[in-house]
Amino acid sequence: MALPARAIVLAAGLGQRLGQSSAVQPKPLTPVAGRPILEHTLGHLANAGVREVVLVVGHLHEMVRESTGDTYAGMRIHYVLNEHPDSTNNLHSVWLARDYLDQDVLLFEGDVVFEAEVLARLGAFDGNAVAAAEPVRPLRGTVVEHDDEHRLVRYIDDRGQSGAFDHPDSLKTANLYLLRRPFLRERFLPALDDLNGRLSGQGYYDYAITAGLADGGHPWFVADITDLAWYEVDDPGDRRQAEFRLLSAPDQKRFLETLHGGYWRYGVKDHALLYNVHFPPAGMMEILQSDFDAVFRNYPSSHTPLTELAATVARRAPDEVVLANGSSELIKILARLRGNWAVPVPGFNEYENVVGTDRVKRFPLSGADFALPVEEYAAFVRESGVDTAVVVSPNNPTSAGVPLEELRTLARLVGPDVMLVVDESFVDFAPAPVGSLVPYLEEHPNVLVLKSISKVYGVGGIRLGYAVTADTEWAAVLRRELPIWDINGFAEEFLRVLPHFRSEFAESCVRMRDNTLALADGLAALPGVRVVPPDANFVFVELSGPVDAPTLSLELFRRHHILTKECSGKSMPGGDRYLRVSSRTMEENKVLVGAVAEILAEGRGGA
C-alpha cells in the first residue's frame, strides 16, 4: 500500500541530555552528519510523496518555525504548540495534535535519524505498522515481537519492564509508526483522551497503543529495520552512533579506527583488538558482579595496597612493581623521563608515537619470520648511543617472540647503562622457548618488564597494566609520577579476586593458543597467503595475490562487519601487503577464514 499523505513529527523536546547545545537550539535541529535531524526526516517524507507534515513544537519553537517555514520541499507544514514541554511528555504532544489524527498518518519522533528505506518498509503493510530493530546496546523502551508473516504478537511498553532492557529476544521500536484511520478512531484516540487526563500529560503515546491493542480487531505489523541505518539521538553518544550509521563502509571503518576501542558499541566483530576471549571465567564474573554495588559507590584504595595486590599477581616484591591505568600510561611516563630510544620495527606504534621521531632510532626487522637478531640489535643499541631499548616479545604486529635465553643475552649485551624495556603483553600465550624475564630480574637490574593485565586477562574495560624491575629506585621514580587514584575500584576488585583463578587463567591461555594455531592453519591454507608462525594470540598475514591488505580489511568490514588491522601504517616496507588478525573463539575464527577465502577468490577472478 502507499504511504499516507500526512505525517506527524513530535519536535517539542528539550534535549537536555545533549548538553549545552540544548540551551541554544531545539533538539530536532541537532546536526547529524552535517544536517539537522528534522531536515533528514522532512527530506525522506517529501521524497516518499507525503504532502503535509504536522510539527508538534515546544522548546525554542520559533527556531523550528524559522528553519522549516510553512512549506518544505513541496509539503505543507502545520504547527502545533506544546506550551509545557518541560513538564509533559510525548503522550501530551500527540494529544495536542489529535485533530490531525482523522486519517492515516505516519507518527514519528523528531529525534530519530533514519534512512529512506525505512519508509518503504512501513508502507509495505496494509495495516498499522511499527518499525523495530534488534537492539545494539542495552536500552529501555517499548519492545515488540512478530510472527513469520511479520504480524505483531507482543507489544511491551516500558511499564512492562524493569531496570535495563530485559527482553533480549525482542525488537526495540524505533519510534516510527504507521497508524491507520480505523485504529486511530476506534482505539487510539479514546485511549489517548483517557490517558492524557488521568496522567496529566505525563507518560508516552505507547501507552495508548498498548490500550488500543488490548481488544484486538485491527491488523498490526512489525517492519524489521535491523539491517537499515537508524538511531534515536538523546545524548552525544547517540549522535555519534547516528552519524556512524549514515556513513559509507570505508568512512565507518576509518571512524572506528580513530576510536582505538569501544568497537562493540557499533555492532562489529572485533578481530582487531588483542585480548583473551576465554577469561575471566563465569565463576569469577559472579564474584565481581556480587560486589558491583559496593565497588561502584566507594572510592578505591590508594597505590600502596593496590601495588601489593599487583605484586601478588606478578609474584614479585611490592617495591619492584609499578601499577598503572594500562601499560600505555607507563610507556608515556617512560618516554618523558628517558632520552633516546631504540625500537625494532615493525612494532607496537605507541613507542614510536609517544617518544617522538627525533628521539627514536629504528631497527628494521627483516626475514620471513621477522625474528629479532639479538647480537645485531645489541650492537645497534650501543652504536646509536641510546639510553633505552625496547623489545616486544611476542612482537606486535608480527606475533614473533624472542626466546628467553636470547632476551637474557640481549640484557647483558646492551650494557648496564641502557634500560631494556621488555614488553611482555602477550607472553602468556607463547610456547617455549619464548618466555618471561620476570623470574630472572635479579640477574638483570637494567631490565624493566611491562605487562598488560587488560589484554592477557581479557578485561580491557578496566585498563590495567604494570611494570616490574629489580631496580627499586627506578620503580619508585615511576610510582611518583602516577596520580594517587588512577586505578578504579573495578580494577582493584579484579586484582583482589584474580589470584584465586590462576589455574583457570592458565587453561584460558592454552585455549587461546589452540584457537590461534587453528586460525593460522586455516589462513595459511588459502592461496596467496603466508602466515608468520604465531607466538601470541594473533596472526600476521602476508598477501601475495591481487588483493592487498587495505582492500581485504575493508571488504571484511563492508561485507561481514569484521574489523581487522591492516599494516600499511606500520614502519616497514610493503606494509600494505600485511594484515594482523586477532584470534577469537574457534567458531568466530572459522567465519573469518571463510570470509577471507571468499574475498581472495573473487580477487583472483573466482579461481
Coordinates of C-alpha atoms in Angstrom, one line a residue:
M1 CA 0.0 0.0 0.0
A2 CA 1.0 3.6 -0.5
L3 CA 2.2 5.7 2.4
P4 CA -0.3 8.2 4.0
A5 CA -0.3 11.8 2.7
R6 CA 0.1 13.1 6.2
A7 CA 2.9 12.8 8.8
I8 CA 3.0 14.0 12.4
V9 CA 6.5 14.7 13.8
L10 CA 7.0 15.3 17.5
A11 CA 9.6 18.0 17.8
A12 CA 8.9 19.6 21.2
G13 CA 11.7 18.0 23.1
L14 CA 14.3 19.9 25.2
G15 CA 17.2 17.7 24.5
Q16 CA 18.8 18.3 27.9
R17 CA 21.0 15.2 27.7
L18 CA 22.7 16.7 24.6
G19 CA 24.4 19.1 26.9
Q20 CA 24.9 22.9 26.5
S21 CA 23.6 22.8 22.9
S22 CA 20.1 22.2 24.1
A23 CA 20.0 25.8 25.6
V24 CA 20.7 27.4 22.2
Q25 CA 18.9 25.1 19.7
P26 CA 15.8 22.8 19.8
K27 CA 16.5 19.1 19.8
P28 CA 15.2 18.4 16.3
L29 CA 17.7 20.9 14.9
T30 CA 20.6 19.0 16.4
P31 CA 23.0 18.4 13.5
V32 CA 23.8 14.8 12.5
A33 CA 26.2 14.3 9.6
G34 CA 26.1 17.9 8.7
R35 CA 22.3 18.3 8.7
P36 CA 19.7 18.9 11.4
I37 CA 17.7 15.7 12.4
L38 CA 14.5 17.4 11.2
E39 CA 15.9 18.0 7.7
H40 CA 16.8 14.3 7.4
T41 CA 13.2 13.4 8.3
L42 CA 11.5 16.0 6.1
G43 CA 13.6 15.2 3.1
H44 CA 12.7 11.5 3.3
L45 CA 9.0 12.3 3.8
A46 CA 9.0 14.6 0.8
N47 CA 10.7 12.1 -1.4
A48 CA 8.2 9.4 -0.4
G49 CA 5.2 11.5 -1.5
V50 CA 4.0 12.9 1.8
R51 CA 2.1 16.1 1.2
E52 CA 1.6 17.6 4.6
V53 CA 3.5 17.4 7.9
V54 CA 2.3 18.4 11.4
L55 CA 5.2 19.5 13.6
V56 CA 4.4 19.5 17.3
V57 CA 6.9 22.0 18.6
G58 CA 7.8 23.3 22.1
H59 CA 11.3 24.2 23.3
L60 CA 12.6 27.1 21.2
H61 CA 9.8 26.6 18.8
E62 CA 10.4 29.9 17.0
M63 CA 13.7 28.4 15.7
V64 CA 12.0 25.4 14.3
R65 CA 9.4 27.6 12.5
E66 CA 12.1 29.9 11.1
S67 CA 14.2 26.9 9.9
T68 CA 11.3 25.0 8.3
G69 CA 8.7 27.6 7.2
D70 CA 5.2 27.0 6.1
T71 CA 6.2 24.7 3.2
Y72 CA 9.2 22.4 2.8
A73 CA 10.1 20.6 -0.4
G74 CA 6.5 20.9 -1.6
M75 CA 4.9 19.8 1.6
R76 CA 2.6 22.0 3.6
I77 CA 3.8 22.4 7.2
H78 CA 1.3 22.8 10.1
Y79 CA 2.5 23.7 13.7
V80 CA 1.0 22.6 17.0
L81 CA 2.5 24.2 20.1
N82 CA 3.2 22.3 23.3
E83 CA 3.5 25.2 25.7
H84 CA 4.8 22.9 28.5
P85 CA 7.5 20.6 27.0
D86 CA 9.4 20.7 30.3
S87 CA 6.5 19.3 32.3
T88 CA 4.7 17.0 29.9
N89 CA 5.8 14.0 27.8
N90 CA 5.1 12.9 24.2
L91 CA 1.7 11.5 25.2
H92 CA 0.6 15.1 25.6
S93 CA 2.2 16.2 22.4
V94 CA 0.3 13.6 20.4
W95 CA -2.9 14.6 22.2
L96 CA -2.4 18.2 21.2
A97 CA -2.3 17.0 17.6
R98 CA -5.4 14.9 17.9
D99 CA -7.3 16.9 15.3
Y100 CA -4.9 15.7 12.7
L101 CA -5.5 12.0 13.6
D102 CA -8.6 11.8 11.4
Q103 CA -6.9 9.9 8.6
D104 CA -4.0 7.5 8.0
V105 CA -0.8 9.1 9.4
L106 CA 2.9 8.5 9.9
L107 CA 3.7 9.2 13.5
F108 CA 7.4 9.9 14.0
E109 CA 9.5 11.3 16.9
G110 CA 11.7 14.2 15.9
D111 CA 14.9 12.9 17.4
V112 CA 15.2 9.7 15.3
V113 CA 17.6 9.6 12.3
F114 CA 16.8 7.0 9.7
E115 CA 17.5 6.1 6.1
A116 CA 14.8 6.5 3.4
E117 CA 14.2 2.7 3.0
V118 CA 12.5 2.7 6.5
L119 CA 9.5 4.4 4.9
A120 CA 9.2 1.8 2.2
R121 CA 9.3 -1.0 4.9
L122 CA 6.5 0.7 6.8
G123 CA 4.4 1.3 3.7
A124 CA 4.6 -2.4 2.6
F125 CA 1.8 -3.3 5.1
D126 CA -1.9 -2.8 4.7
G127 CA -2.4 -2.4 8.4
N128 CA -0.8 -0.5 11.2
A129 CA 2.9 -0.9 11.4
V130 CA 5.8 -0.1 13.7
A131 CA 9.5 0.0 12.7
A132 CA 11.7 -2.0 15.1
A133 CA 15.2 -3.5 15.1
E134 CA 17.5 -5.7 17.1
P135 CA 19.0 -3.6 19.9
V136 CA 22.7 -2.8 19.6
R137 CA 23.1 -1.9 23.2
P138 CA 21.1 -2.1 26.4
L139 CA 18.0 0.1 26.1
R140 CA 14.9 0.8 28.0
G141 CA 11.7 1.3 25.9
T142 CA 9.0 -0.4 24.1
V143 CA 9.8 -3.7 22.5
V144 CA 7.8 -5.9 20.1
E145 CA 7.7 -9.5 18.7
H146 CA 6.3 -10.7 15.5
D147 CA 5.5 -14.0 13.7
D148 CA 6.9 -15.3 10.4
E149 CA 4.5 -13.1 8.5
H150 CA 5.6 -10.0 10.5
R151 CA 2.3 -9.8 12.3
L152 CA 2.7 -8.2 15.7
V153 CA 2.3 -10.7 18.5
R154 CA 3.6 -8.8 21.5
Y155 CA 3.9 -5.1 22.4
I156 CA 5.5 -4.3 25.7
D157 CA 5.9 -0.7 26.7
D158 CA 8.3 0.5 29.5
R159 CA 5.7 -0.3 32.2
G160 CA 6.2 -4.0 31.5
Q161 CA 9.9 -3.9 32.0
S162 CA 12.3 -3.4 35.0
G163 CA 15.7 -1.9 35.1
A164 CA 17.6 -2.0 31.9
F165 CA 16.5 -3.5 28.6
D166 CA 15.3 -7.0 29.7
H167 CA 13.8 -8.5 26.6
P168 CA 16.9 -9.6 24.6
D169 CA 15.0 -11.7 22.1
S170 CA 12.6 -8.9 21.2
L171 CA 13.0 -6.0 18.8
K172 CA 13.3 -2.4 20.0
T173 CA 10.8 0.0 18.5
A174 CA 12.4 2.9 16.5
N175 CA 9.5 5.3 17.4
L176 CA 8.4 5.3 13.8
Y177 CA 4.8 4.3 13.3
L178 CA 2.2 4.0 10.5
L179 CA -1.3 4.3 12.0
R180 CA -4.4 3.6 10.0
R181 CA -7.7 5.6 10.4
P182 CA -9.8 2.8 11.8
F183 CA -7.4 2.1 14.7
L184 CA -7.0 5.8 15.4
R185 CA -10.7 6.4 15.5
E186 CA -11.8 3.3 17.4
R187 CA -9.0 2.6 19.8
F188 CA -6.1 5.1 19.8
L189 CA -8.0 8.4 20.2
P190 CA -10.3 7.2 23.1
A191 CA -7.2 5.8 24.9
L192 CA -5.3 9.0 24.3
D193 CA -8.0 11.2 25.8
D194 CA -8.3 9.0 28.8
L195 CA -4.6 8.7 29.5
N196 CA -3.8 12.3 29.0
G197 CA -6.5 13.2 31.5
R198 CA -5.5 10.6 34.1
L199 CA -1.8 11.1 33.7
S200 CA -1.9 14.9 33.5
G201 CA 0.1 14.9 30.2
Q202 CA 2.8 12.5 31.6
G203 CA 3.6 9.2 30.0
Y204 CA 4.1 8.1 26.4
Y205 CA 1.8 7.6 23.5
D206 CA 3.0 4.0 23.5
Y207 CA 0.5 3.6 26.4
A208 CA -2.4 4.5 24.1
I209 CA -1.2 1.9 21.6
T210 CA -1.0 -0.7 24.3
A211 CA -4.5 0.1 25.4
G212 CA -5.7 0.1 21.8
L213 CA -4.2 -3.3 21.1
A214 CA -5.9 -4.9 24.1
D215 CA -9.1 -5.9 22.4
G216 CA -7.6 -6.8 19.0
G217 CA -9.5 -6.4 15.8
H218 CA -7.0 -4.3 14.0
P219 CA -4.1 -5.6 11.9
W220 CA -0.7 -4.7 13.2
F221 CA 2.7 -5.5 11.6
V222 CA 6.4 -5.1 12.5
A223 CA 8.7 -3.6 9.9
D224 CA 12.1 -5.1 10.8
I225 CA 14.8 -2.5 10.1
T226 CA 17.7 -4.2 11.8
D227 CA 19.7 -4.0 8.5
L228 CA 18.9 -0.3 8.0
A229 CA 20.5 2.8 9.3
W230 CA 18.6 4.5 12.2
Y231 CA 19.2 5.8 15.7
E232 CA 17.4 7.8 18.4
V233 CA 19.5 10.8 19.4
D234 CA 19.2 11.6 23.1
D235 CA 22.9 12.3 24.1
P236 CA 26.3 13.0 22.4
G237 CA 27.0 9.2 22.3
D238 CA 23.7 8.7 20.4
R239 CA 24.6 11.4 18.0
R240 CA 27.9 9.7 17.3
Q241 CA 26.1 6.4 16.7
A242 CA 23.7 8.0 14.3
E243 CA 26.4 9.7 12.3
F244 CA 28.3 6.4 12.1
R245 CA 25.2 4.6 10.7
L246 CA 24.9 7.2 7.9
L247 CA 28.5 6.8 6.8
S248 CA 29.7 4.7 3.9
A249 CA 31.5 1.5 4.8
P250 CA 35.0 3.0 4.2
D251 CA 34.2 6.0 6.3
Q252 CA 32.7 3.8 9.0
K253 CA 35.9 1.9 9.2
R254 CA 38.0 5.0 9.3
F255 CA 35.8 6.4 12.0
L256 CA 36.2 3.2 14.1
E257 CA 40.0 3.3 13.7
T258 CA 40.1 6.8 15.3
L259 CA 38.4 5.4 18.4
H260 CA 41.1 2.8 19.4
G261 CA 38.4 0.8 21.2
G262 CA 34.7 0.7 22.0
Y263 CA 34.1 -1.2 18.8
W264 CA 31.5 -3.5 20.5
R265 CA 29.1 -0.5 20.7
Y266 CA 29.0 -0.4 16.9
G267 CA 27.9 -4.0 16.2
V268 CA 31.3 -5.1 14.7
K269 CA 33.1 -8.5 15.1
D270 CA 36.4 -7.4 16.6
H271 CA 39.4 -9.2 15.1
A272 CA 41.4 -6.0 15.6
L273 CA 42.0 -5.6 19.3
L274 CA 44.1 -8.2 21.0
Y275 CA 42.7 -9.9 24.2
N276 CA 41.9 -13.2 25.8
V277 CA 38.3 -14.1 24.9
H278 CA 38.3 -17.1 27.3
F279 CA 38.9 -15.2 30.5
P280 CA 37.5 -14.2 33.1
P281 CA 35.6 -17.4 33.8
A282 CA 31.9 -17.4 34.8
G283 CA 32.8 -18.1 38.5
M284 CA 35.0 -15.1 38.6
M285 CA 32.4 -12.9 37.0
E286 CA 29.8 -14.0 39.5
I287 CA 32.1 -12.8 42.4
L288 CA 32.8 -9.5 40.6
Q289 CA 29.1 -8.9 39.9
S290 CA 28.1 -9.7 43.5
D291 CA 30.3 -6.8 44.7
F292 CA 29.3 -4.4 42.0
D293 CA 27.2 -2.1 44.2
A294 CA 29.9 -1.5 46.8
V295 CA 32.7 -1.2 44.2
F296 CA 30.6 1.3 42.2
R297 CA 29.8 3.6 45.2
N298 CA 33.1 3.6 47.1
Y299 CA 36.5 5.1 46.5
P300 CA 39.2 2.7 45.5
S301 CA 42.3 2.2 47.6
S302 CA 45.4 4.2 47.1
H303 CA 48.5 2.9 45.4
T304 CA 50.2 1.0 48.3
P305 CA 47.5 -1.7 48.8
L306 CA 46.8 -1.8 45.1
T307 CA 50.5 -2.4 44.4
E308 CA 50.6 -5.2 46.9
L309 CA 47.7 -6.9 45.0
A310 CA 49.6 -6.4 41.7
A311 CA 52.7 -7.8 43.3
T312 CA 50.8 -11.0 44.2
V313 CA 49.9 -11.4 40.5
A314 CA 53.4 -10.6 39.4
R315 CA 54.9 -12.8 42.1
R316 CA 57.5 -10.1 42.9
A317 CA 58.1 -7.9 45.9
P318 CA 55.8 -4.8 46.0
D319 CA 58.7 -2.3 45.8
E320 CA 59.6 -3.9 42.4
V321 CA 56.1 -3.3 41.0
V322 CA 54.5 -0.2 39.5
L323 CA 50.8 -0.5 38.8
A324 CA 49.2 1.8 36.3
N325 CA 46.0 2.6 34.3
G326 CA 47.1 0.4 31.5
S327 CA 50.7 -0.2 30.3
S328 CA 50.3 2.7 27.8
E329 CA 50.3 5.1 30.8
L330 CA 53.7 3.7 31.8
I331 CA 55.0 3.9 28.3
K332 CA 54.1 7.6 28.2
I333 CA 55.9 8.3 31.6
L334 CA 59.0 6.4 30.5
A335 CA 59.1 8.4 27.2
R336 CA 59.1 11.6 29.2
L337 CA 61.8 10.5 31.6
R338 CA 64.2 8.7 29.3
G339 CA 66.3 10.1 26.5
N340 CA 66.8 8.4 23.1
W341 CA 65.2 5.1 22.3
A342 CA 66.0 2.1 20.1
V343 CA 62.9 0.4 18.7
P344 CA 62.6 -2.6 16.4
V345 CA 60.2 -2.1 13.6
P346 CA 57.6 -3.1 12.7
G347 CA 56.4 -3.0 16.2
F348 CA 53.9 -1.5 18.6
N349 CA 53.5 2.0 17.2
E350 CA 52.9 3.5 20.7
Y351 CA 56.6 3.6 21.4
E352 CA 57.4 5.5 18.2
N353 CA 54.4 7.8 18.6
V354 CA 55.0 8.7 22.3
V355 CA 58.8 9.0 22.2
G356 CA 58.8 11.1 19.0
T357 CA 60.6 10.8 15.7
D358 CA 63.5 12.9 16.8
R359 CA 64.4 10.6 19.7
V360 CA 63.6 7.2 18.1
K361 CA 66.3 5.0 16.4
R362 CA 64.5 2.4 14.3
F363 CA 66.0 -1.1 13.9
P364 CA 64.3 -2.8 10.9
L365 CA 63.4 -6.4 11.3
S366 CA 63.9 -8.5 8.2
G367 CA 63.4 -12.0 7.1
A368 CA 60.3 -14.1 6.6
D369 CA 59.7 -14.6 10.3
F370 CA 60.7 -11.0 11.5
A371 CA 62.9 -12.6 14.2
L372 CA 65.0 -10.2 16.3
P373 CA 68.7 -10.8 15.7
V374 CA 69.8 -10.2 19.3
E375 CA 73.5 -9.6 18.7
E376 CA 72.9 -7.2 15.8
Y377 CA 70.3 -5.3 17.8
A378 CA 72.6 -5.0 20.8
A379 CA 75.3 -3.6 18.5
F380 CA 72.8 -1.1 17.0
V381 CA 71.8 0.0 20.6
R382 CA 75.4 0.6 21.6
E383 CA 76.3 2.4 18.4
S384 CA 73.2 4.6 18.4
G385 CA 74.1 5.9 21.9
V386 CA 70.5 5.5 23.2
D387 CA 69.8 5.0 26.9
T388 CA 66.6 3.0 26.4
A389 CA 66.0 0.0 24.1
V390 CA 62.6 -1.8 23.5
V391 CA 61.8 -5.4 22.8
V392 CA 58.2 -6.5 22.4
S393 CA 58.0 -10.3 22.8
P394 CA 55.9 -11.6 21.3
N395 CA 56.0 -8.7 18.9
N396 CA 53.0 -6.7 17.8
P397 CA 52.1 -7.0 14.9
T398 CA 54.3 -9.9 13.8
S399 CA 53.4 -12.3 16.6
A400 CA 57.0 -13.4 16.7
G401 CA 58.5 -14.0 20.1
V402 CA 62.2 -13.8 21.3
P403 CA 63.5 -16.9 23.0
L404 CA 64.0 -16.3 26.7
E405 CA 67.7 -17.1 26.7
E406 CA 68.2 -14.7 23.8
L407 CA 66.5 -12.0 25.8
R408 CA 68.8 -12.6 28.7
T409 CA 71.8 -12.4 26.4
L410 CA 70.5 -9.1 25.0
A411 CA 70.1 -7.7 28.5
R412 CA 73.8 -8.3 29.1
L413 CA 75.0 -7.2 25.7
V414 CA 73.3 -3.7 25.7
G415 CA 75.3 -2.9 28.9
P416 CA 74.3 -1.8 32.4
D417 CA 73.7 1.9 31.3
V418 CA 70.9 1.0 28.9
M419 CA 67.4 0.3 30.2
L420 CA 66.0 -2.6 28.3
V421 CA 62.2 -2.3 28.3
V422 CA 60.7 -5.7 27.6
D423 CA 57.0 -5.6 26.7
E424 CA 55.5 -8.9 27.6
S425 CA 51.9 -8.1 26.9
F426 CA 51.3 -11.4 25.1
V427 CA 54.0 -13.7 26.5
D428 CA 51.4 -15.8 28.4
F429 CA 50.1 -17.2 25.1
A430 CA 53.6 -18.1 23.8
P431 CA 55.2 -21.6 23.7
A432 CA 58.7 -22.4 24.8
P433 CA 61.4 -21.3 24.2
V434 CA 59.7 -17.9 24.4
G435 CA 59.2 -17.0 28.0
S436 CA 59.1 -14.2 30.6
L437 CA 62.1 -12.4 32.1
V438 CA 60.2 -11.7 35.3
P439 CA 61.7 -14.6 37.3
Y440 CA 65.2 -13.6 36.4
L441 CA 65.1 -9.9 37.1
E442 CA 67.7 -10.1 40.0
E443 CA 70.3 -11.1 37.4
H444 CA 69.3 -8.2 35.0
P445 CA 68.8 -5.0 37.0
N446 CA 68.8 -2.9 33.8
V447 CA 65.6 -4.7 32.6
L448 CA 62.1 -3.2 33.1
V449 CA 59.3 -5.6 32.1
L450 CA 55.9 -4.2 31.0
K451 CA 52.7 -6.3 31.5
S452 CA 49.2 -5.7 30.2
I453 CA 46.6 -7.1 32.5
S454 CA 43.9 -5.7 30.3
K455 CA 45.0 -7.8 27.2
V456 CA 46.1 -11.1 28.7
Y457 CA 43.2 -11.4 31.1
G458 CA 40.5 -10.1 28.7
V459 CA 39.5 -7.1 30.8
G460 CA 40.2 -4.2 28.5
G461 CA 37.4 -2.1 30.1
I462 CA 39.2 -1.7 33.4
R463 CA 42.5 -0.6 32.0
L464 CA 45.3 -2.3 34.0
G465 CA 49.0 -2.8 33.4
Y466 CA 52.2 -2.8 35.5
A467 CA 55.9 -2.6 35.3
V468 CA 58.3 -4.8 37.3
T469 CA 62.0 -4.3 37.7
A470 CA 64.7 -5.3 40.2
D471 CA 65.8 -1.7 40.2
T472 CA 63.6 -0.5 43.0
E473 CA 64.9 3.1 42.7
W474 CA 63.5 3.3 39.2
A475 CA 60.3 1.7 40.3
A476 CA 60.0 4.4 42.9
V477 CA 60.6 7.1 40.3
L478 CA 57.8 5.8 38.1
R479 CA 55.4 5.4 41.1
R480 CA 55.9 9.1 42.0
E481 CA 54.7 10.1 38.5
L482 CA 51.3 8.4 38.9
P483 CA 48.2 10.1 40.4
I484 CA 47.1 8.7 43.7
W485 CA 43.7 7.5 42.3
D486 CA 44.4 6.4 38.7
I487 CA 43.2 2.9 39.4
N488 CA 39.4 2.5 39.7
G489 CA 37.5 0.3 42.1
F490 CA 36.6 -2.4 39.5
A491 CA 40.3 -2.8 38.7
E492 CA 41.1 -3.2 42.4
E493 CA 38.4 -5.8 42.8
F494 CA 39.6 -7.7 39.8
L495 CA 43.2 -7.8 41.3
R496 CA 41.8 -8.9 44.6
V497 CA 39.9 -11.9 43.1
L498 CA 42.4 -12.8 40.4
P499 CA 44.9 -15.0 42.3
H500 CA 42.0 -17.4 43.1
F501 CA 41.7 -18.2 39.4
R502 CA 45.3 -18.9 38.4
S503 CA 44.5 -22.4 37.0
E504 CA 41.5 -21.1 35.0
F505 CA 43.8 -18.4 33.6
A506 CA 46.4 -21.0 32.5
E507 CA 43.7 -23.1 30.9
S508 CA 42.4 -20.0 29.0
C509 CA 45.8 -19.3 27.6
V510 CA 46.0 -22.9 26.3
R511 CA 42.6 -22.5 24.6
M512 CA 43.7 -19.2 23.1
R513 CA 46.9 -20.9 21.8
D514 CA 44.9 -23.7 20.2
N515 CA 42.5 -21.2 18.7
T516 CA 45.3 -19.2 17.2
L517 CA 47.1 -22.2 15.7
A518 CA 43.9 -23.3 14.1
L519 CA 43.3 -19.8 12.7
A520 CA 46.9 -19.7 11.4
D521 CA 46.5 -23.1 9.7
G522 CA 43.2 -22.0 8.1
L523 CA 44.6 -18.8 6.7
A524 CA 47.8 -20.4 5.6
A525 CA 45.9 -22.9 3.5
L526 CA 44.5 -20.1 1.3
P527 CA 46.2 -19.4 -2.0
G528 CA 48.4 -16.3 -1.9
V529 CA 48.5 -16.2 1.9
R530 CA 51.7 -16.6 4.0
V531 CA 51.4 -16.7 7.8
V532 CA 54.2 -15.9 10.2
P533 CA 54.2 -18.6 12.8
P534 CA 52.4 -17.0 15.8
D535 CA 53.7 -16.9 19.3
A536 CA 50.9 -14.6 20.5
N537 CA 47.0 -14.6 20.3
F538 CA 47.0 -13.1 16.8
V539 CA 48.2 -13.9 13.4
F540 CA 50.4 -11.8 11.0
V541 CA 49.5 -12.5 7.4
E542 CA 51.3 -11.6 4.2
L543 CA 49.3 -11.4 1.0
S544 CA 50.9 -12.0 -2.4
G545 CA 47.9 -12.1 -4.7
P546 CA 45.9 -9.3 -6.4
V547 CA 44.1 -8.3 -3.2
D548 CA 46.2 -6.1 -0.8
A549 CA 45.7 -5.7 2.9
P550 CA 43.8 -2.4 2.9
T551 CA 41.3 -3.9 0.3
L552 CA 40.9 -7.2 2.2
S553 CA 40.4 -5.4 5.5
L554 CA 37.8 -3.0 4.0
E555 CA 35.9 -5.9 2.3
L556 CA 35.8 -7.9 5.5
F557 CA 34.3 -4.9 7.2
R558 CA 31.9 -4.0 4.4
R559 CA 30.5 -7.5 3.9
H560 CA 30.8 -9.1 7.3
H561 CA 31.3 -6.2 9.8
I562 CA 34.6 -7.9 10.7
L563 CA 37.3 -5.4 11.9
T564 CA 40.9 -6.3 11.3
K565 CA 44.2 -4.3 11.3
E566 CA 45.9 -3.7 8.0
C567 CA 49.5 -2.7 8.5
S568 CA 50.1 0.0 5.8
G569 CA 50.7 2.5 8.7
K570 CA 53.5 0.4 10.2
S571 CA 57.2 1.3 9.9
M572 CA 58.0 -1.4 7.4
P573 CA 58.4 -1.8 3.6
G574 CA 55.4 -3.2 1.9
G575 CA 53.1 -2.8 4.9
D576 CA 50.1 -2.7 2.6
R577 CA 50.6 -6.4 2.0
Y578 CA 50.3 -7.4 5.7
L579 CA 47.2 -7.9 7.8
R580 CA 47.1 -8.6 11.6
V581 CA 44.2 -10.7 12.7
S582 CA 43.4 -11.3 16.4
S583 CA 42.2 -14.8 17.4
R584 CA 38.8 -15.3 19.0
T585 CA 36.8 -18.4 19.5
M586 CA 37.1 -21.4 17.2
E587 CA 33.7 -20.6 15.6
E588 CA 34.5 -16.9 15.1
N589 CA 37.9 -17.8 13.6
K590 CA 36.3 -20.2 11.1
V591 CA 33.9 -17.5 10.0
L592 CA 36.8 -15.1 9.4
V593 CA 38.8 -17.7 7.4
G594 CA 35.7 -18.3 5.3
A595 CA 35.2 -14.6 4.7
V596 CA 38.9 -14.1 3.7
A597 CA 38.7 -17.1 1.3
E598 CA 35.6 -15.7 -0.4
I599 CA 37.2 -12.2 -0.9
L600 CA 40.5 -13.6 -2.1
A601 CA 38.8 -15.9 -4.5
E602 CA 36.9 -13.1 -6.1
G603 CA 40.1 -11.1 -6.4
R604 CA 41.6 -14.0 -8.3
G605 CA 38.6 -14.0 -10.7
G606 CA 36.8 -16.8 -8.8
A607 CA 39.6 -19.3 -9.4

